[in-house]
Amino acid sequence: EVRLLESGGGLVQPGGSLRLSCVASGFTFSGYGMNWVRQAPGKGLEWVSTITRIGSSTYYADSVKGRFTLSRDNSKNTLYLQMTSLKVEDTAIYYCAKAQGGYLSTWSFDYWGQGTLATVSS
Amino acid sequence: QSVLTQPPSVSGAPGQRVTISCTGSSSNIGANSDINWYQHLPETAPKLLIYRNNNRPSGVPDRFSGSKSGTSASLAITGLQAEDEADYYCQSYDSSLNWVFGGGTKLTVL
């Protein structure tokens, strides 16, 4: 059974930092791209960042580019999202999601975690 | 404003058929990028409903189907059930913005 367990959320002041983690199990972690998707309160889903299976390429939404860094440790089946210079508008539930598909344009997110809440407030 | 446009809400009575549209552009759906659909209930993880335009993952009832034409796509739900009440999102790949979601559609079962 595929499982994705996020952690690391919490309350942080504007300008602060948080590191989110996602531990995967039930599949060969190193064989798949991984993603973060967030949902701000009362809003829809927003893609945040993606990393390819061996971490050779990373992609970011314009809203987080230059502030967030996505990485993975395939030996620990773990995905990380380092978030810095946090803004109030970064407040959201952050979901870790596994990718499926070949070419990037065919990717879908077939398994999701339950999410971790990051709140940016003074 | 989302790159993919969905109606904010749709509704239908039990047993009826509803459709949810997703309108994109030449940089995403029109560029032959696949469309995926997700179902999201409050306080739960989103669930992949349709992938690569019209394919259902194992366990998804055949009441759910997807289609794509030009720069638009649709999700159809037949035999509407109370448990289908949820938020639905389309998602695709955009040549400029990478992965994008629609704004979401709230389905109400009357």
Tab-separated table of C-alpha atoms in Angstrom:
chain	number	residue	atom	x	y	z
A	1	GLU	CA	0.000	0.000	0.000
A	2	VAL	CA	1.345	3.401	-1.004
A	3	ARG	CA	1.667	5.798	1.924
A	4	LEU	CA	2.897	9.374	2.037
A	5	LEU	CA	3.323	10.985	5.444
A	6	GLU	CA	4.018	14.691	5.647
A	7	SER	CA	5.418	16.515	8.657
A	8	GLY	CA	7.119	19.766	9.580
A	9	GLY	CA	4.229	22.186	9.397
A	10	GLY	CA	3.573	24.713	12.121
A	11	LEU	CA	3.271	28.383	12.984
A	12	VAL	CA	6.013	30.718	11.815
A	13	GLN	CA	6.350	34.478	11.567
A	14	PRO	CA	6.586	36.259	8.217
A	15	GLY	CA	10.143	36.076	6.947
A	16	GLY	CA	10.752	32.834	8.791
A	17	SER	CA	11.533	29.339	7.559
A	18	LEU	CA	10.073	25.850	7.719
A	19	ARG	CA	11.210	22.499	6.378
A	20	LEU	CA	8.534	20.058	5.342
A	21	SER	CA	9.227	16.350	5.010
A	22	CYS	CA	7.340	13.559	3.282
A	23	VAL	CA	8.204	9.942	4.041
A	24	ALA	CA	7.104	7.480	1.380
A	25	SER	CA	6.437	3.765	1.595
A	26	GLY	CA	4.791	1.042	-0.442
A	27	PHE	CA	6.534	1.797	-3.738
A	28	THR	CA	10.026	2.230	-5.170
A	29	PHE	CA	10.553	5.854	-4.193
A	30	SER	CA	13.546	6.378	-6.470
A	31	GLY	CA	11.489	5.387	-9.489
A	32	TYR	CA	9.072	8.305	-9.451
A	33	GLY	CA	8.920	12.048	-9.583
A	34	MET	CA	7.490	13.714	-6.489
A	35	ASN	CA	5.558	16.903	-5.926
A	36	TRP	CA	4.169	19.380	-3.424
A	37	VAL	CA	0.721	20.850	-3.905
A	38	ARG	CA	-0.862	23.304	-1.472
A	39	GLN	CA	-4.306	24.570	-0.593
A	40	ALA	CA	-4.688	27.928	1.100
A	41	PRO	CA	-7.719	28.434	3.378
A	42	GLY	CA	-10.856	28.694	1.270
A	43	LYS	CA	-8.895	28.353	-1.969
A	44	GLY	CA	-8.246	25.660	-4.541
A	45	LEU	CA	-5.297	23.397	-5.161
A	46	GLU	CA	-2.052	25.057	-6.284
A	47	TRP	CA	0.952	23.197	-7.647
A	48	VAL	CA	4.100	24.250	-5.762
A	49	SER	CA	7.092	22.194	-6.842
A	50	THR	CA	8.242	18.993	-8.556
A	51	ILE	CA	11.418	16.939	-8.519
A	52	THR	CA	12.373	14.199	-10.938
A	53	ARG	CA	13.078	10.688	-9.716
A	54	ILE	CA	16.809	11.046	-9.149
A	55	GLY	CA	16.610	14.740	-8.272
A	56	SER	CA	18.356	15.926	-11.397
A	57	SER	CA	15.647	18.482	-12.153
A	58	THR	CA	13.403	20.627	-10.008
A	59	TYR	CA	10.540	22.896	-10.969
A	60	TYR	CA	8.823	25.655	-9.013
A	61	ALA	CA	5.706	27.765	-9.247
A	62	ASP	CA	6.474	31.426	-9.841
A	63	SER	CA	4.911	32.240	-6.455
A	64	VAL	CA	7.650	30.321	-4.586
A	65	LYS	CA	10.612	30.478	-6.948
A	66	GLY	CA	13.743	31.695	-5.207
A	67	ARG	CA	12.279	31.054	-1.743
A	68	PHE	CA	11.509	27.323	-1.702
A	69	THR	CA	13.948	24.480	-2.387
A	70	LEU	CA	12.837	20.945	-3.136
A	71	SER	CA	15.139	17.981	-2.568
A	72	ARG	CA	14.958	14.249	-1.964
A	73	ASP	CA	16.951	11.522	-0.250
A	74	ASN	CA	16.218	8.290	-2.066
A	75	SER	CA	18.148	6.289	0.554
A	76	LYS	CA	15.626	7.460	3.156
A	77	ASN	CA	12.534	7.486	0.904
A	78	THR	CA	12.057	11.091	1.931
A	79	LEU	CA	11.113	14.297	0.134
A	80	TYR	CA	11.964	17.703	1.588
A	81	LEU	CA	10.644	21.203	0.970
A	82	GLN	CA	12.754	23.954	2.487
A	83	MET	CA	10.651	27.109	2.709
A	84	THR	CA	12.342	30.427	3.458
A	85	SER	CA	11.290	34.095	3.436
A	86	LEU	CA	7.793	32.910	4.200
A	87	LYS	CA	4.854	35.200	3.501
A	88	VAL	CA	1.358	35.285	4.965
A	89	GLU	CA	0.060	34.077	1.609
A	90	ASP	CA	2.101	30.873	1.972
A	91	THR	CA	-0.315	29.763	4.692
A	92	ALA	CA	-1.782	26.498	3.426
A	93	ILE	CA	-2.088	22.777	3.802
A	94	TYR	CA	0.868	21.301	1.939
A	95	TYR	CA	0.306	17.930	0.280
A	96	CYS	CA	3.011	15.571	-0.901
A	97	ALA	CA	2.002	13.723	-4.075
A	98	LYS	CA	3.572	10.959	-6.107
A	99	ALA	CA	3.755	11.416	-9.877
A	100	GLN	CA	2.910	8.863	-12.502
A	101	GLY	CA	3.582	9.098	-16.215
A	102	GLY	CA	6.393	9.296	-18.734
A	103	TYR	CA	6.801	12.682	-20.381
A	104	LEU	CA	6.227	15.638	-18.077
A	105	SER	CA	3.130	16.640	-20.046
A	106	THR	CA	1.529	13.310	-19.194
A	107	TRP	CA	2.173	13.398	-15.442
A	108	SER	CA	-0.671	12.975	-13.003
A	109	PHE	CA	-0.514	12.795	-9.204
A	110	ASP	CA	-1.762	9.346	-8.308
A	111	TYR	CA	-1.185	9.207	-4.556
A	112	TRP	CA	-1.396	12.000	-2.012
A	113	GLY	CA	-0.609	12.374	1.652
A	114	GLN	CA	-2.984	13.809	4.232
A	115	GLY	CA	-1.114	17.106	4.270
A	116	THR	CA	0.626	19.288	6.831
A	117	LEU	CA	-0.522	22.776	7.766
A	118	ALA	CA	1.915	25.671	7.552
A	119	THR	CA	0.670	28.908	9.071
A	120	VAL	CA	2.563	32.157	8.504
A	121	SER	CA	1.380	34.829	10.889
A	122	SER	CA	2.708	37.431	13.272
B	1	GLN	CA	-7.333	33.638	-11.827
B	2	SER	CA	-6.503	30.027	-12.655
B	3	VAL	CA	-4.945	29.105	-15.974
B	4	LEU	CA	-7.580	26.382	-16.308
B	5	THR	CA	-11.141	27.684	-15.939
B	6	GLN	CA	-13.829	25.630	-14.194
B	7	PRO	CA	-17.347	26.613	-13.117
B	8	PRO	CA	-17.374	27.393	-9.373
B	9	SER	CA	-20.306	25.082	-8.753
B	10	VAL	CA	-22.597	22.507	-10.316
B	11	SER	CA	-25.475	20.549	-8.849
B	12	GLY	CA	-27.705	17.619	-9.647
B	13	ALA	CA	-30.231	15.282	-8.111
B	14	PRO	CA	-29.389	11.699	-7.201
B	15	GLY	CA	-29.313	9.517	-10.298
B	16	GLN	CA	-28.784	12.408	-12.678
B	17	ARG	CA	-25.815	13.148	-14.928
B	18	VAL	CA	-23.629	16.202	-14.425
B	19	THR	CA	-20.643	17.525	-16.315
B	20	ILE	CA	-17.819	19.786	-15.196
B	21	SER	CA	-15.943	21.746	-17.831
B	22	CYS	CA	-12.298	22.770	-17.831
B	23	THR	CA	-11.181	25.390	-20.337
B	24	GLY	CA	-7.518	25.981	-21.069
B	25	SER	CA	-5.428	27.441	-23.870
B	26	SER	CA	-2.911	26.673	-26.572
B	27	SER	CA	-0.134	26.425	-23.982
B	28	ASN	CA	-1.719	23.592	-22.031
B	29	ILE	CA	-4.739	21.553	-23.153
B	30	GLY	CA	-4.425	22.844	-26.709
B	31	ALA	CA	-0.746	21.872	-26.762
B	32	ASN	CA	-1.775	18.259	-26.406
B	33	SER	CA	-1.054	18.074	-22.673
B	34	ASP	CA	-3.066	15.456	-20.861
B	35	ILE	CA	-5.900	16.366	-18.498
B	36	ASN	CA	-6.286	14.772	-15.103
B	37	TRP	CA	-9.181	15.087	-12.688
B	38	TYR	CA	-9.177	14.905	-8.891
B	39	GLN	CA	-11.894	14.562	-6.276
B	40	HIS	CA	-11.305	16.330	-2.977
B	41	LEU	CA	-13.431	15.964	0.120
B	42	PRO	CA	-12.801	18.244	3.108
B	43	GLU	CA	-10.138	17.075	5.546
B	44	THR	CA	-9.004	14.286	3.218
B	45	ALA	CA	-6.269	13.711	0.668
B	46	PRO	CA	-7.202	14.544	-2.936
B	47	LYS	CA	-7.928	11.474	-5.026
B	48	LEU	CA	-6.982	10.894	-8.664
B	49	LEU	CA	-10.206	10.259	-10.559
B	50	ILE	CA	-9.243	10.383	-14.242
B	51	TYR	CA	-5.774	10.404	-15.760
B	52	ARG	CA	-4.533	11.022	-19.285
B	53	ASN	CA	-7.874	12.499	-20.358
B	54	ASN	CA	-10.112	9.449	-20.089
B	55	ASN	CA	-8.531	6.713	-17.988
B	56	ARG	CA	-9.824	5.597	-14.598
B	57	PRO	CA	-7.462	4.304	-11.901
B	58	SER	CA	-8.339	0.977	-10.373
B	59	GLY	CA	-11.245	1.334	-7.960
B	60	VAL	CA	-12.823	4.409	-9.541
B	61	PRO	CA	-16.391	3.600	-10.639
B	62	ASP	CA	-17.206	3.755	-14.338
B	63	ARG	CA	-19.802	6.409	-13.492
B	64	PHE	CA	-16.884	8.824	-13.851
B	65	SER	CA	-15.555	9.581	-17.332
B	66	GLY	CA	-13.382	12.195	-18.960
B	67	SER	CA	-13.081	13.709	-22.409
B	68	LYS	CA	-10.959	16.309	-24.136
B	69	SER	CA	-11.388	18.365	-27.289
B	70	GLY	CA	-9.339	21.286	-28.518
B	71	THR	CA	-8.541	23.538	-25.580
B	72	SER	CA	-11.245	22.126	-23.301
B	73	ALA	CA	-11.999	19.031	-21.296
B	74	SER	CA	-14.950	17.658	-19.356
B	75	LEU	CA	-15.624	15.345	-16.460
B	76	ALA	CA	-18.954	13.533	-16.552
B	77	ILE	CA	-20.578	11.833	-13.588
B	78	THR	CA	-23.588	9.633	-14.225
B	79	GLY	CA	-25.933	8.071	-11.693
B	80	LEU	CA	-25.126	10.815	-9.207
B	81	GLN	CA	-24.819	9.658	-5.589
B	82	ALA	CA	-24.731	11.587	-2.329
B	83	GLU	CA	-21.140	10.450	-1.769
B	84	ASP	CA	-20.078	12.270	-4.947
B	85	GLU	CA	-20.562	15.616	-3.212
B	86	ALA	CA	-17.047	17.066	-3.221
B	87	ASP	CA	-14.724	19.524	-4.921
B	88	TYR	CA	-13.404	18.520	-8.340
B	89	TYR	CA	-10.228	19.842	-9.962
B	90	CYS	CA	-8.810	19.519	-13.441
B	91	GLN	CA	-5.046	19.593	-13.868
B	92	SER	CA	-2.688	19.758	-16.821
B	93	TYR	CA	0.821	20.684	-17.870
B	94	ASP	CA	1.454	24.161	-19.215
B	95	SER	CA	4.482	24.904	-21.393
B	96	SER	CA	5.172	28.136	-19.483
B	97	LEU	CA	3.884	27.449	-15.988
B	98	ASN	CA	4.572	23.721	-15.603
B	99	TRP	CA	1.769	21.941	-13.749
B	100	VAL	CA	-1.487	23.837	-13.299
B	101	PHE	CA	-4.830	23.205	-11.630
B	102	GLY	CA	-8.239	24.574	-12.384
B	103	GLY	CA	-9.909	26.691	-9.741
B	104	GLY	CA	-12.096	23.820	-8.630
B	105	THR	CA	-15.806	23.038	-8.908
B	106	LYS	CA	-18.016	22.298	-5.933
B	107	LEU	CA	-20.514	19.561	-6.719
B	108	THR	CA	-23.710	19.612	-4.690
B	109	VAL	CA	-26.031	16.611	-4.733
B	110	LEU	CA	-29.535	17.956	-4.197
